[in-house]
PDB file of C-alpha atoms in Angstrom:
ATOM      1  CA  UNK C  10     129.392  87.416 114.359  1.00 52.00           C
ATOM      2  CA  UNK C  11     131.055  84.968 116.774  1.00 63.00           C
ATOM      3  CA  UNK C  12     134.694  83.960 116.481  1.00 73.00           C
ATOM      4  CA  UNK C  13     133.526  80.444 115.616  1.00 74.00           C
ATOM      5  CA  UNK C  14     131.360  81.771 112.776  1.00 75.00           C
ATOM      6  CA  UNK C  15     134.246  83.810 111.371  1.00 79.00           C
ATOM      7  CA  UNK C  16     136.570  80.825 111.535  1.00 83.00           C
ATOM      8  CA  UNK C  17     133.987  78.743 109.693  1.00 86.00           C
ATOM      9  CA  UNK C  18     133.844  81.387 106.969  1.00 87.00           C
ATOM     10  CA  UNK C  19     137.631  81.442 106.681  1.00 84.00           C
ATOM     11  CA  UNK C  20     137.734  77.639 106.421  1.00 90.00           C
ATOM     12  CA  UNK C  21     135.094  77.827 103.684  1.00 91.00           C
ATOM     13  CA  UNK C  22     137.230  80.413 101.896  1.00 87.00           C
ATOM     14  CA  UNK C  23     140.291  78.157 102.165  1.00 88.00           C
ATOM     15  CA  UNK C  24     138.408  75.285 100.495  1.00 92.00           C
ATOM     16  CA  UNK C  25     137.015  77.682  97.891  1.00 92.00           C
ATOM     17  CA  UNK C  26     140.496  78.992  97.130  1.00 89.00           C
ATOM     18  CA  UNK C  27     141.695  75.516  96.186  1.00 90.00           C
ATOM     19  CA  UNK C  28     138.590  74.746  94.102  1.00 94.00           C
ATOM     20  CA  UNK C  29     138.336  78.016  92.175  1.00 92.00           C
ATOM     21  CA  UNK C  30     142.038  78.688  91.655  1.00 90.00           C
ATOM     22  CA  UNK C  31     142.495  75.367  89.859  1.00 91.00           C
ATOM     23  CA  UNK C  32     139.272  75.877  87.915  1.00 92.00           C
ATOM     24  CA  UNK C  33     140.742  78.744  85.901  1.00 85.00           C
ATOM     25  CA  UNK C  34     143.057  76.201  84.304  1.00 86.00           C
ATOM     26  CA  UNK C  35     140.141  73.774  83.815  1.00 92.00           C
ATOM     27  CA  UNK C  36     137.932  76.426  82.174  1.00 90.00           C
ATOM     28  CA  UNK C  37     140.666  77.445  79.751  1.00 85.00           C
ATOM     29  CA  UNK C  38     141.311  73.837  78.761  1.00 88.00           C
ATOM     30  CA  UNK C  39     137.574  73.165  78.274  1.00 94.00           C
ATOM     31  CA  UNK C  40     137.443  75.754  75.475  1.00 92.00           C
ATOM     32  CA  UNK C  41     139.390  73.355  73.236  1.00 93.00           C
ATOM     33  CA  UNK C  42     136.273  71.167  73.124  1.00 97.00           C
ATOM     34  CA  UNK C  43     133.344  73.596  73.461  1.00 96.00           C
ATOM     35  CA  UNK C  44     132.217  77.157  72.917  1.00 94.00           C
ATOM     36  CA  UNK C  45     132.337  79.453  75.973  1.00 94.00           C
ATOM     37  CA  UNK C  46     128.579  79.876  76.382  1.00 94.00           C
ATOM     38  CA  UNK C  47     127.829  76.193  75.824  1.00 96.00           C
ATOM     39  CA  UNK C  48     130.321  75.219  78.517  1.00 96.00           C
ATOM     40  CA  UNK C  49     128.936  77.840  80.901  1.00 95.00           C
ATOM     41  CA  UNK C  50     125.385  76.578  80.366  1.00 96.00           C
ATOM     42  CA  UNK C  51     126.403  72.938  80.855  1.00 96.00           C
ATOM     43  CA  UNK C  52     128.290  73.565  84.093  1.00 95.00           C
ATOM     44  CA  UNK C  53     125.508  75.611  85.641  1.00 96.00           C
ATOM     45  CA  UNK C  54     122.662  73.342  84.589  1.00 97.00           C
ATOM     46  CA  UNK C  55     124.490  70.552  86.399  1.00 96.00           C
ATOM     47  CA  UNK C  56     125.471  72.769  89.332  1.00 95.00           C
ATOM     48  CA  UNK C  57     121.878  73.920  89.795  1.00 96.00           C
ATOM     49  CA  UNK C  58     120.679  70.310  89.798  1.00 95.00           C
ATOM     50  CA  UNK C  59     123.249  69.435  92.463  1.00 93.00           C
ATOM     51  CA  UNK C  60     122.071  72.236  94.759  1.00 93.00           C
ATOM     52  CA  UNK C  61     118.394  71.319  94.444  1.00 96.00           C
ATOM     53  CA  UNK C  62     119.225  67.666  95.116  1.00 94.00           C
ATOM     54  CA  UNK C  63     121.004  68.824  98.279  1.00 92.00           C
ATOM     55  CA  UNK C  64     117.927  70.802  99.293  1.00 94.00           C
ATOM     56  CA  UNK C  65     115.799  67.677  98.893  1.00 95.00           C
ATOM     57  CA  UNK C  66     118.332  65.476 100.700  1.00 92.00           C
ATOM     58  CA  UNK C  67     118.436  67.897 103.631  1.00 90.00           C
ATOM     59  CA  UNK C  68     114.617  68.148 103.563  1.00 92.00           C
ATOM     60  CA  UNK C  69     114.811  71.923 103.337  1.00 93.00           C
ATOM     61  CA  UNK C  70     111.984  73.969 101.885  1.00 93.00           C
ATOM     62  CA  UNK C  71     111.930  74.400  98.112  1.00 95.00           C
ATOM     63  CA  UNK C  72     110.037  77.669  98.472  1.00 95.00           C
ATOM     64  CA  UNK C  73     111.981  80.405  96.672  1.00 96.00           C
ATOM     65  CA  UNK C  74     113.604  83.203  98.710  1.00 97.00           C
ATOM     66  CA  UNK C  75     112.630  86.854  98.020  1.00 97.00           C
ATOM     67  CA  UNK C  76     112.314  86.934  94.219  1.00 97.00           C
ATOM     68  CA  UNK C  77     113.775  90.249  93.062  1.00 97.00           C
ATOM     69  CA  UNK C  78     116.923  90.242  95.244  1.00 96.00           C
ATOM     70  CA  UNK C  79     117.605  86.598  94.368  1.00 98.00           C
ATOM     71  CA  UNK C  80     117.023  87.284  90.665  1.00 98.00           C
ATOM     72  CA  UNK C  81     119.489  90.170  90.811  1.00 97.00           C
ATOM     73  CA  UNK C  82     122.128  87.949  92.425  1.00 97.00           C
ATOM     74  CA  UNK C  83     121.598  85.263  89.776  1.00 97.00           C
ATOM     75  CA  UNK C  84     121.820  87.694  86.867  1.00 97.00           C
ATOM     76  CA  UNK C  85     125.008  89.325  88.181  1.00 97.00           C
ATOM     77  CA  UNK C  86     126.859  86.587  90.049  1.00 94.00           C
ATOM     78  CA  UNK C  87     125.976  83.538  87.944  1.00 95.00           C
ATOM     79  CA  UNK C  88     124.998  84.691  84.452  1.00 97.00           C
ATOM     80  CA  UNK C  89     126.927  87.942  84.098  1.00 96.00           C
ATOM     81  CA  UNK C  90     130.163  86.919  85.748  1.00 95.00           C
ATOM     82  CA  UNK C  91     130.392  83.476  84.177  1.00 94.00           C
ATOM     83  CA  UNK C  92     129.456  84.535  80.645  1.00 94.00           C
ATOM     84  CA  UNK C  93     131.895  87.458  80.662  1.00 95.00           C
ATOM     85  CA  UNK C  94     134.930  85.633  82.062  1.00 93.00           C
ATOM     86  CA  UNK C  95     134.389  82.535  79.925  1.00 91.00           C
ATOM     87  CA  UNK C  96     134.204  84.796  76.861  1.00 92.00           C
ATOM     88  CA  UNK C  97     137.359  86.590  78.021  1.00 91.00           C
ATOM     89  CA  UNK C  98     139.178  83.249  78.208  1.00 88.00           C
ATOM     90  CA  UNK C  99     138.646  82.710  74.465  1.00 87.00           C
ATOM     91  CA  UNK C 100     141.409  85.193  73.642  1.00 81.00           C
ATOM     92  CA  UNK C 101     143.035  85.698  77.052  1.00 79.00           C
ATOM     93  CA  UNK C 102     145.292  83.528  79.188  1.00 74.00           C
ATOM     94  CA  UNK C 103     143.871  81.812  82.261  1.00 73.00           C
ATOM     95  CA  UNK C 104     146.209  83.541  84.715  1.00 70.00           C
ATOM     96  CA  UNK C 105     145.773  87.087  83.435  1.00 73.00           C
ATOM     97  CA  UNK C 106     142.004  86.678  83.031  1.00 81.00           C
ATOM     98  CA  UNK C 107     141.693  85.444  86.614  1.00 79.00           C
ATOM     99  CA  UNK C 108     143.739  88.345  87.936  1.00 76.00           C
ATOM    100  CA  UNK C 109     141.708  90.908  86.002  1.00 80.00           C
ATOM    101  CA  UNK C 110     138.422  89.331  87.126  1.00 86.00           C
ATOM    102  CA  UNK C 111     139.650  89.614  90.712  1.00 81.00           C
ATOM    103  CA  UNK C 112     139.460  93.377  90.566  1.00 82.00           C
ATOM    104  CA  UNK C 113     136.049  92.384  92.006  1.00 85.00           C
ATOM    105  CA  UNK C 114     136.967  93.343  95.598  1.00 82.00           C
ATOM    106  CA  UNK C 115     137.599  96.952  94.650  1.00 83.00           C
ATOM    107  CA  UNK C 116     134.315  97.204  92.743  1.00 87.00           C
ATOM    108  CA  UNK C 117     132.548  95.587  95.726  1.00 85.00           C
ATOM    109  CA  UNK C 118     134.025  98.046  98.218  1.00 82.00           C
ATOM    110  CA  UNK C 119     132.927 100.977  96.047  1.00 83.00           C
ATOM    111  CA  UNK C 120     129.379  99.561  95.804  1.00 88.00           C
ATOM    112  CA  UNK C 121     129.078  98.457  99.450  1.00 86.00           C
ATOM    113  CA  UNK C 122     129.604 101.968 100.786  1.00 84.00           C
ATOM    114  CA  UNK C 123     126.474 103.564  99.206  1.00 86.00           C
ATOM    115  CA  UNK C 124     124.318 100.409  99.033  1.00 85.00           C
ATOM    116  CA  UNK C 125     125.091  98.894 102.437  1.00 85.00           C
ATOM    117  CA  UNK C 126     126.384 101.902 104.342  1.00 82.00           C
ATOM    118  CA  UNK C 127     129.489  99.815 104.968  1.00 77.00           C
ATOM    119  CA  UNK C 128     132.355 102.272 105.170  1.00 77.00           C
ATOM    120  CA  UNK C 129     135.854 100.762 105.479  1.00 73.00           C
ATOM    121  CA  UNK C 130     137.730 101.464 108.696  1.00 71.00           C
ATOM    122  CA  UNK C 131     141.270 102.761 108.987  1.00 72.00           C
ATOM    123  CA  UNK C 132     142.970  99.343 108.934  1.00 73.00           C
ATOM    124  CA  UNK C 133     140.733  98.241 106.046  1.00 75.00           C
ATOM    125  CA  UNK C 134     141.681 101.316 104.007  1.00 82.00           C
ATOM    126  CA  UNK C 135     145.337 100.410 104.560  1.00 83.00           C
ATOM    127  CA  UNK C 136     144.661  96.816 103.468  1.00 80.00           C
ATOM    128  CA  UNK C 137     142.757  98.014 100.385  1.00 81.00           C
ATOM    129  CA  UNK C 138     145.642 100.271  99.336  1.00 86.00           C
ATOM    130  CA  UNK C 139     148.275  97.570  99.865  1.00 86.00           C
ATOM    131  CA  UNK C 140     146.178  94.926  98.067  1.00 82.00           C
ATOM    132  CA  UNK C 141     145.527  97.298  95.142  1.00 86.00           C
ATOM    133  CA  UNK C 142     149.258  97.946  94.756  1.00 90.00           C
ATOM    134  CA  UNK C 143     149.919  94.212  94.959  1.00 83.00           C
ATOM    135  CA  UNK C 144     147.305  93.383  92.331  1.00 81.00           C
ATOM    136  CA  UNK C 145     148.743  96.079  90.042  1.00 85.00           C
ATOM    137  CA  UNK C 146     152.216  94.519  90.347  1.00 86.00           C
ATOM    138  CA  UNK C 147     150.876  91.020  89.659  1.00 76.00           C
ATOM    139  CA  UNK C 148     148.934  92.139  86.572  1.00 77.00           C
ATOM    140  CA  UNK C 149     151.877  94.323  85.440  1.00 78.00           C
ATOM    141  CA  UNK C 150     149.967  96.176  82.691  1.00 80.00           C
ATOM    142  CA  UNK C 151     153.223  97.748  81.428  1.00 79.00           C
ATOM    143  CA  UNK C 152     154.210  94.256  80.246  1.00 78.00           C
ATOM    144  CA  UNK C 153     150.954  93.789  78.314  1.00 70.00           C
ATOM    145  CA  UNK C 154     147.796  92.013  79.508  1.00 61.00           C
ATOM    146  CA  UNK C 155     146.508  90.510  76.267  1.00 65.00           C
ATOM    147  CA  UNK C 156     143.836  91.623  73.820  1.00 73.00           C
ATOM    148  CA  UNK C 157     141.789  94.707  74.647  1.00 79.00           C
ATOM    149  CA  UNK C 158     138.531  92.757  74.318  1.00 86.00           C
ATOM    150  CA  UNK C 159     139.681  90.077  76.744  1.00 87.00           C
ATOM    151  CA  UNK C 160     140.800  92.697  79.274  1.00 82.00           C
ATOM    152  CA  UNK C 161     137.503  94.603  79.115  1.00 89.00           C
ATOM    153  CA  UNK C 162     135.440  91.410  79.377  1.00 93.00           C
ATOM    154  CA  UNK C 163     137.411  90.217  82.420  1.00 89.00           C
ATOM    155  CA  UNK C 164     137.053  93.610  84.131  1.00 88.00           C
ATOM    156  CA  UNK C 165     133.327  93.636  83.369  1.00 95.00           C
ATOM    157  CA  UNK C 166     133.119  90.145  84.833  1.00 95.00           C
ATOM    158  CA  UNK C 167     134.718  91.395  88.046  1.00 91.00           C
ATOM    159  CA  UNK C 168     132.208  94.244  88.221  1.00 94.00           C
ATOM    160  CA  UNK C 169     129.306  91.867  87.660  1.00 97.00           C
ATOM    161  CA  UNK C 170     130.517  89.561  90.438  1.00 94.00           C
ATOM    162  CA  UNK C 171     130.863  92.562  92.761  1.00 92.00           C
ATOM    163  CA  UNK C 172     127.247  93.558  92.094  1.00 96.00           C
ATOM    164  CA  UNK C 173     126.134  90.023  92.944  1.00 96.00           C
ATOM    165  CA  UNK C 174     128.218  90.005  96.130  1.00 93.00           C
ATOM    166  CA  UNK C 175     126.760  93.277  97.410  1.00 94.00           C
ATOM    167  CA  UNK C 176     123.213  92.226  96.518  1.00 96.00           C
ATOM    168  CA  UNK C 177     123.725  88.942  98.387  1.00 95.00           C
ATOM    169  CA  UNK C 178     125.041  90.752 101.458  1.00 92.00           C
ATOM    170  CA  UNK C 179     122.057  93.103 101.417  1.00 94.00           C
ATOM    171  CA  UNK C 180     119.661  90.153 101.117  1.00 96.00           C
ATOM    172  CA  UNK C 181     121.207  88.434 104.147  1.00 94.00           C
ATOM    173  CA  UNK C 182     121.070  91.677 106.154  1.00 92.00           C
ATOM    174  CA  UNK C 183     117.419  92.375 105.315  1.00 94.00           C
ATOM    175  CA  UNK C 184     116.288  88.751 105.566  1.00 95.00           C
ATOM    176  CA  UNK C 185     118.513  87.133 108.235  1.00 92.00           C
ATOM    177  CA  UNK C 186     116.352  84.006 108.395  1.00 92.00           C
ATOM    178  CA  UNK C 187     116.696  83.158 104.699  1.00 94.00           C
ATOM    179  CA  UNK C 188     118.334  79.762 104.122  1.00 93.00           C
ATOM    180  CA  UNK C 189     121.809  79.944 102.595  1.00 91.00           C
ATOM    181  CA  UNK C 190     121.414  76.820 100.461  1.00 92.00           C
ATOM    182  CA  UNK C 191     118.039  78.008  99.173  1.00 95.00           C
ATOM    183  CA  UNK C 192     119.507  81.326  98.027  1.00 96.00           C
ATOM    184  CA  UNK C 193     122.433  79.500  96.391  1.00 94.00           C
ATOM    185  CA  UNK C 194     120.134  77.151  94.475  1.00 96.00           C
ATOM    186  CA  UNK C 195     117.535  79.675  93.344  1.00 98.00           C
ATOM    187  CA  UNK C 196     119.970  82.407  92.284  1.00 97.00           C
ATOM    188  CA  UNK C 197     121.867  79.805  90.279  1.00 96.00           C
ATOM    189  CA  UNK C 198     118.640  78.627  88.644  1.00 97.00           C
ATOM    190  CA  UNK C 199     117.728  82.159  87.549  1.00 98.00           C
ATOM    191  CA  UNK C 200     121.222  82.848  86.211  1.00 97.00           C
ATOM    192  CA  UNK C 201     121.392  79.475  84.474  1.00 97.00           C
ATOM    193  CA  UNK C 202     118.229  80.211  82.504  1.00 98.00           C
ATOM    194  CA  UNK C 203     119.961  83.230  80.946  1.00 97.00           C
ATOM    195  CA  UNK C 204     123.141  81.236  80.255  1.00 97.00           C
ATOM    196  CA  UNK C 205     121.122  78.532  78.485  1.00 97.00           C
ATOM    197  CA  UNK C 206     119.380  81.205  76.403  1.00 97.00           C
ATOM    198  CA  UNK C 207     122.750  82.705  75.391  1.00 95.00           C
ATOM    199  CA  UNK C 208     124.070  79.257  74.452  1.00 95.00           C
ATOM    200  CA  UNK C 209     121.028  78.650  72.246  1.00 95.00           C
ATOM    201  CA  UNK C 210     121.034  82.065  70.551  1.00 95.00           C
ATOM    202  CA  UNK C 211     124.782  82.571  69.963  1.00 93.00           C
ATOM    203  CA  UNK C 212     126.406  80.257  67.392  1.00 92.00           C
ATOM    204  CA  UNK C 213     128.838  77.894  69.145  1.00 90.00           C
ATOM    205  CA  UNK C 214     131.223  75.147  67.974  1.00 92.00           C
ATOM    206  CA  UNK C 215     129.895  71.609  68.251  1.00 94.00           C
ATOM    207  CA  UNK C 216     130.802  70.078  71.615  1.00 96.00           C
ATOM    208  CA  UNK C 217     133.480  67.367  71.524  1.00 97.00           C
ATOM    209  CA  UNK C 218     132.549  64.945  74.295  1.00 97.00           C
ATOM    210  CA  UNK C 219     136.105  63.789  75.000  1.00 97.00           C
ATOM    211  CA  UNK C 220     137.217  62.395  78.393  1.00 97.00           C
ATOM    212  CA  UNK C 221     139.061  65.659  79.287  1.00 96.00           C
ATOM    213  CA  UNK C 222     135.948  67.720  78.504  1.00 97.00           C
ATOM    214  CA  UNK C 223     133.669  65.401  80.487  1.00 96.00           C
ATOM    215  CA  UNK C 224     136.103  65.655  83.415  1.00 97.00           C
ATOM    216  CA  UNK C 225     136.065  69.463  83.126  1.00 96.00           C
ATOM    217  CA  UNK C 226     132.262  69.541  83.180  1.00 97.00           C
ATOM    218  CA  UNK C 227     132.156  67.163  86.162  1.00 96.00           C
ATOM    219  CA  UNK C 228     134.666  69.280  88.107  1.00 97.00           C
ATOM    220  CA  UNK C 229     132.622  72.403  87.454  1.00 96.00           C
ATOM    221  CA  UNK C 230     129.242  70.833  88.175  1.00 95.00           C
ATOM    222  CA  UNK C 231     130.199  69.217  91.473  1.00 93.00           C
ATOM    223  CA  UNK C 232     132.852  71.553  92.857  1.00 94.00           C
ATOM    224  CA  UNK C 233     133.290  74.892  91.101  1.00 94.00           C
ATOM    225  CA  UNK C 234     129.585  75.614  90.560  1.00 91.00           C
ATOM    226  CA  UNK C 235     127.494  73.553  92.980  1.00 88.00           C
ATOM    227  CA  UNK C 236     129.699  73.539  96.079  1.00 90.00           C
ATOM    228  CA  UNK C 237     131.710  76.631  95.133  1.00 92.00           C
ATOM    229  CA  UNK C 238     128.950  79.220  95.043  1.00 90.00           C
ATOM    230  CA  UNK C 239     127.358  77.803  98.203  1.00 89.00           C
ATOM    231  CA  UNK C 240     130.701  78.272  99.987  1.00 91.00           C
ATOM    232  CA  UNK C 241     131.044  81.797  98.591  1.00 92.00           C
ATOM    233  CA  UNK C 242     127.619  82.857  99.850  1.00 89.00           C
ATOM    234  CA  UNK C 243     128.542  81.436 103.263  1.00 89.00           C
ATOM    235  CA  UNK C 244     131.606  83.695 103.252  1.00 89.00           C
ATOM    236  CA  UNK C 245     129.503  86.700 102.183  1.00 89.00           C
ATOM    237  CA  UNK C 246     126.886  85.922 104.838  1.00 88.00           C
ATOM    238  CA  UNK C 247     129.366  85.734 107.736  1.00 86.00           C
ATOM    239  CA  UNK C 248     131.973  88.367 106.878  1.00 83.00           C
ATOM    240  CA  UNK C 249     131.704  92.104 106.159  1.00 80.00           C
ATOM    241  CA  UNK C 250     131.452  92.827 102.422  1.00 73.00           C
ATOM    242  CA  UNK C 251     134.895  94.467 102.291  1.00 69.00           C
ATOM    243  CA  UNK C 252     136.586  91.607 104.141  1.00 74.00           C
ATOM    244  CA  UNK C 253     134.826  88.887 102.120  1.00 76.00           C
ATOM    245  CA  UNK C 254     135.754  90.599  98.864  1.00 74.00           C
ATOM    246  CA  UNK C 255     139.379  91.337  99.662  1.00 74.00           C
ATOM    247  CA  UNK C 256     140.081  87.896 101.131  1.00 75.00           C
ATOM    248  CA  UNK C 257     138.976  86.403  97.802  1.00 81.00           C
ATOM    249  CA  UNK C 258     142.264  87.724  96.385  1.00 79.00           C
ATOM    250  CA  UNK C 259     143.815  84.574  97.829  1.00 81.00           C
ATOM    251  CA  UNK C 260     142.223  82.708  94.908  1.00 84.00           C
ATOM    252  CA  UNK C 261     144.188  84.283  92.019  1.00 77.00           C
ATOM    253  CA  UNK C 262     147.354  84.069  94.125  1.00 76.00           C
ATOM    254  CA  UNK C 263     146.838  80.338  94.466  1.00 82.00           C
ATOM    255  CA  UNK C 264     146.054  80.244  90.740  1.00 76.00           C
ATOM    256  CA  UNK C 265     149.456  81.710  89.951  1.00 74.00           C
ATOM    257  CA  UNK C 266     151.145  79.142  92.212  1.00 79.00           C
ATOM    258  CA  UNK C 267     149.201  76.261  90.641  1.00 78.00           C
ATOM    259  CA  UNK C 268     150.106  77.495  87.156  1.00 72.00           C
ATOM    260  CA  UNK C 269     153.735  77.458  88.310  1.00 76.00           C
ATOM    261  CA  UNK C 270     153.475  73.886  89.614  1.00 81.00           C
ATOM    262  CA  UNK C 271     151.245  72.405  86.877  1.00 76.00           C
ATOM    263  CA  UNK C 272     151.971  74.477  83.768  1.00 67.00           C
ATOM    264  CA  UNK C 273     155.504  75.519  84.727  1.00 72.00           C
ATOM    265  CA  UNK C 274     154.581  79.199  84.359  1.00 68.00           C
ATOM    266  CA  UNK C 275     157.169  80.597  86.758  1.00 75.00           C
ATOM    267  CA  UNK C 276     156.112  83.974  88.231  1.00 74.00           C
ATOM    268  CA  UNK C 277     158.376  86.927  87.536  1.00 78.00           C
ATOM    269  CA  UNK C 278     159.782  89.424  90.001  1.00 86.00           C
ATOM    270  CA  UNK C 279     156.759  91.738  89.699  1.00 84.00           C
ATOM    271  CA  UNK C 280     154.345  88.894  90.413  1.00 77.00           C
ATOM    272  CA  UNK C 281     156.326  87.755  93.450  1.00 82.00           C
ATOM    273  CA  UNK C 282     156.421  91.302  94.854  1.00 87.00           C
ATOM    274  CA  UNK C 283     152.698  91.768  94.195  1.00 82.00           C
ATOM    275  CA  UNK C 284     151.790  88.468  95.845  1.00 79.00           C
ATOM    276  CA  UNK C 285     153.802  89.454  98.913  1.00 83.00           C
ATOM    277  CA  UNK C 286     151.867  92.715  99.213  1.00 86.00           C
ATOM    278  CA  UNK C 287     148.494  90.998  98.791  1.00 80.00           C
ATOM    279  CA  UNK C 288     149.447  88.376 101.386  1.00 76.00           C
ATOM    280  CA  UNK C 289     150.347  91.185 103.798  1.00 81.00           C
ATOM    281  CA  UNK C 290     146.965  92.834 103.212  1.00 78.00           C
ATOM    282  CA  UNK C 291     145.117  89.537 103.703  1.00 71.00           C
ATOM    283  CA  UNK C 292     146.884  88.844 107.006  1.00 69.00           C
ATOM    284  CA  UNK C 293     145.910  92.306 108.223  1.00 72.00           C
ATOM    285  CA  UNK C 294     142.281  91.717 107.244  1.00 61.00           C
ATOM    286  CA  UNK C 295     142.251  88.349 108.983  1.00 55.00           C
ATOM    287  CA  UNK C 296     143.333  89.956 112.258  1.00 52.00           C
ATOM    288  CA  UNK C 297     140.617  92.594 111.839  1.00 49.00           C
ATOM    289  CA  UNK C 298     137.852  90.075 111.059  1.00 45.00           C
ATOM    290  CA  UNK C 299     138.735  87.843 114.024  1.00 41.00           C
ATOM    291  CA  UNK C 300     138.213  90.663 116.509  1.00 46.00           C
TER     292      UNK C 300
END
């Protein structure tokens, strides 16, 4: 991968960090007006439509990419991750749920080794260890992390996202000519079908179509779902699986800072120390990926 390609991936990650970190607050607030599965289905139906409109506007082929790998990505990355974390938000705080879901990088590294033959190097092992210690300090489980169900759902969501990330990386390796936007659109379509089914089968509160809820849906349709997952697959395509996964830890860090600025949730000493460690690990990974 050229230096220019890596820089493009890092710029995509920077934009994604801003979009997704703020969205944890948006998703939590949306639950005051809708059930978790209904909101998930709404955001991804709209997000899928946006991606297919982009395909048409760019005059790209609507032919689906390899079916089974794309289906696996959609089930894990779109349906599994979104359903689990949105459910976790019902009884868990936005900040803690985001941090627990972002155990994803460590699941991804464990899966990438046997499935991709991608063994971390010496500097990456050091970054993994430092980032893991930092994440542990930020979560601070000795201070309590919320209900057991919320914790388990958020962790399962992180695992599901990791599966989707590794499957996407393997698809891009085996089919280097596959179009990024096509994969983004079709995997989201497959995952959305399952989310819609869950919303129809599981009893949900009646949606309150208030201005804040409409704004939350619009933010998720246009940015967090449509643009967001396309940017994430660009990152996965251009960076090694371990680097792509670990650099995503910038997102919950930004989430903590936004919660401080917007919700006045001032981070404690453990969170500050943990964020410093994660930042150190991310800087080390950036130097590695730019080589």
